[in-house]
Structure formats: C-alpha cells, structure tokens
Amino acid sequence: GAVVSQHPSRVICKSGTSVKIECRSLDFQATTMFWYRQFPKQSLMLMATSNEGSKATYEQGVEKDKFLINHASLTLSTLTVTSAHPEDSSFYICSASPIDLQLSTDTQYFGPGTRLTVL
Amino acid sequence: GQQLNQSPQSMFIQEGEDVSMNCTSSSIFNTWLWYKQEPGEGPVLLIALYKAGELTSNGRLTAQFGITRKDSFLNISASIPSDVGIYFCAGAGAGSYQLTFGKGTKLSVIP
C-alpha cells in the first residue's frame, strides 16, 4: 500500500514552454501533498504544500506564479512549471500524506520523481 | 528554522559489514522517518518512528527514536551490494505535516 505515481518520469522542453507534472496517490487518499525539488547530490528542498480544495502554501523564495499547483482531488495534485527556463531544470518529486490513520498521517510517501530538462 | 545534522556524509564499507548512521536535530521532533533514495528515483520509506525511545526493525534495518526526541539512528546489519544508495533522515515537529530532511548519507558497498 501507499503507492504514489508521477507522470511524466522525464520531460525535455524548449525554453519558454510550460510543463505539467502529475502526482497521484494510487491506493490511498491524501488531503496533503507536497512538491519538492532536488538538485544533484543534494537533499530535497520543499517547494510547496498542497491541500485538496485550497490554495497551495509556497516556501519562501518559490514563485507561486511560476510553479502553479492544483490539488483537484484527494488523489491528484499537479505542478505546472510556466515559461520554463534552463535554470528550472531539476528533479521534481511529490509526496503524499494519507488520510487513513492506519497509514499514519505524519508519514509522507514519495513518487518516483520527474526529471525536467529545459533546453 | 529546524536543522538536521546527518552523519556521516558518505561511507565505503565491505559487503557483510554493519552500518550505522545518525541524525540530530536542533529541536524536538514528533516523528522520525528514514528513507532510501537510489539514482533517478524518489525516496522510499524504510522505517517510521512515532514515539520517543521506539526501536523498530525492518529486515536487516533497525532504527531508534532518541529519548530526547532530538536524534535518531539507523543501523544496517550484514550489508549487501543492493544497500547502495543515499539514506535520508527526516523529522516532523508537533502539529506539522512538513518534513525537515537531513543532507543524506551516501552508502557504497564493496563486494
């Protein structure tokens, strides 16, 4: 149980285009999903916290107009990188916290990540 | 803000050896989690700890939630080549869903 998927796993796009990344909890419902960014050989950096049906909370320094987050249902959150530039190239990872107390709401289960390359 | 110190930063060990890594926090956590990440993949949850003093095992892995609630360790016994990866500790404070991550311990196992 507690499987999180991400799509696509890899994406290459031209500078100036927008890219949408989907994060789905496959076998549980999640009121809260998180979006992280990870640079090579570094730890995960939290970008934003997404709650179903409400606006996402962005970490300091993360542009909300550039990284649009939509948490439309209890199993789906999307991250759209708008007008992507080469410096946005990174590994983006989502995670989800289960509603089900048996899975523990304090625990985050991670997706496999999306490698974004902006040319 | 909360800070997590994870050590060691990297380890090179012989297959069959035991491994120990730990994390210390500048503040109290209510939850300690240990994840393993392999190249190009997302972190995979290994062990979750929710009570001070808790000692939990998952196969050859054992982790403990420190009594002071400011530290945790992860032990791997009888290491094998597939243990290679980066191990992250993460903690959550009271009433918070957000995790603070350590910088990771890169484990290399020499066959």
PDB file of C-alpha atoms in Angstrom, chain A residues 6-22 35-40 47 66-68 79-94 112-119, chain B residues 40-41:
ATOM      1  CA  GLN A   6       4.286  10.691 -11.073  1.00  0.00           C
ATOM      2  CA  HIS A   7       3.904  11.427 -14.733  1.00  0.00           C
ATOM      3  CA  PRO A   8       5.907  12.015 -16.796  1.00  0.00           C
ATOM      4  CA  SER A   9       9.088  10.475 -15.438  1.00  0.00           C
ATOM      5  CA  ARG A  10      11.200  12.523 -17.817  1.00  0.00           C
ATOM      6  CA  VAL A  11      10.456  15.594 -19.882  1.00  0.00           C
ATOM      7  CA  ILE A  12      12.571  17.720 -22.184  1.00  0.00           C
ATOM      8  CA  CYS A  13      11.155  21.022 -23.317  1.00  0.00           C
ATOM      9  CA  LYS A  14      12.165  24.227 -25.004  1.00  0.00           C
ATOM     10  CA  SER A  15      12.729  27.388 -23.051  1.00  0.00           C
ATOM     11  CA  GLY A  16       9.537  29.399 -22.674  1.00  0.00           C
ATOM     12  CA  THR A  17       7.138  26.475 -22.740  1.00  0.00           C
ATOM     13  CA  SER A  18       5.053  25.218 -19.827  1.00  0.00           C
ATOM     14  CA  VAL A  19       5.270  21.725 -18.375  1.00  0.00           C
ATOM     15  CA  LYS A  20       2.693  19.936 -16.250  1.00  0.00           C
ATOM     16  CA  ILE A  21       3.657  17.181 -13.821  1.00  0.00           C
ATOM     17  CA  GLU A  22       1.033  14.935 -12.265  1.00  0.00           C
ATOM     18  CA  TRP A  35       6.227  19.204  -4.020  1.00  0.00           C
ATOM     19  CA  TYR A  36       9.987  19.056  -3.699  1.00  0.00           C
ATOM     20  CA  ARG A  37      12.898  19.968  -5.898  1.00  0.00           C
ATOM     21  CA  GLN A  38      16.211  18.184  -5.738  1.00  0.00           C
ATOM     22  CA  PHE A  39      19.490  19.296  -7.273  1.00  0.00           C
ATOM     23  CA  PRO A  40      22.261  16.770  -7.979  1.00  0.00           C
ATOM     24  CA  MET A  47       8.694  23.986  -2.684  1.00  0.00           C
ATOM     25  CA  LYS A  66       5.851  30.259 -11.924  1.00  0.00           C
ATOM     26  CA  PHE A  67       5.101  26.996 -10.180  1.00  0.00           C
ATOM     27  CA  LEU A  68       1.346  26.565 -10.347  1.00  0.00           C
ATOM     28  CA  LEU A  79       2.599  21.097 -10.699  1.00  0.00           C
ATOM     29  CA  THR A  80       2.885  23.307 -13.763  1.00  0.00           C
ATOM     30  CA  VAL A  81       6.197  24.971 -14.466  1.00  0.00           C
ATOM     31  CA  THR A  82       5.244  28.001 -16.510  1.00  0.00           C
ATOM     32  CA  SER A  83       7.559  29.626 -19.045  1.00  0.00           C
ATOM     33  CA  ALA A  84      10.307  27.198 -18.149  1.00  0.00           C
ATOM     34  CA  HIS A  85      13.937  28.257 -18.417  1.00  0.00           C
ATOM     35  CA  PRO A  86      17.159  26.226 -18.250  1.00  0.00           C
ATOM     36  CA  GLU A  87      17.619  27.110 -14.573  1.00  0.00           C
ATOM     37  CA  ASP A  88      14.337  25.305 -13.862  1.00  0.00           C
ATOM     38  CA  SER A  89      15.934  22.040 -14.951  1.00  0.00           C
ATOM     39  CA  SER A  90      15.846  19.763 -11.935  1.00  0.00           C
ATOM     40  CA  PHE A  91      14.400  16.629 -10.382  1.00  0.00           C
ATOM     41  CA  TYR A  92      10.887  17.301  -9.095  1.00  0.00           C
ATOM     42  CA  ILE A  93       9.425  14.901  -6.538  1.00  0.00           C
ATOM     43  CA  CYS A  94       5.988  14.842  -4.993  1.00  0.00           C
ATOM     44  CA  PRO A 112       9.420   8.317  -8.283  1.00  0.00           C
ATOM     45  CA  GLY A 113      10.236  11.842  -9.426  1.00  0.00           C
ATOM     46  CA  THR A 114      10.201  13.741 -12.712  1.00  0.00           C
ATOM     47  CA  ARG A 115      13.415  14.784 -14.421  1.00  0.00           C
ATOM     48  CA  LEU A 116      12.841  18.112 -16.169  1.00  0.00           C
ATOM     49  CA  THR A 117      15.347  19.359 -18.703  1.00  0.00           C
ATOM     50  CA  VAL A 118      14.785  22.760 -20.262  1.00  0.00           C
ATOM     51  CA  LEU A 119      16.822  23.452 -23.383  1.00  0.00           C
TER      52      LEU A 119
ATOM     53  CA  GLY B  40      16.887   8.835 -10.584  1.00  0.00           C
ATOM     54  CA  GLU B  41      14.248   7.622  -8.141  1.00  0.00           C
TER      55      GLU B  41
END
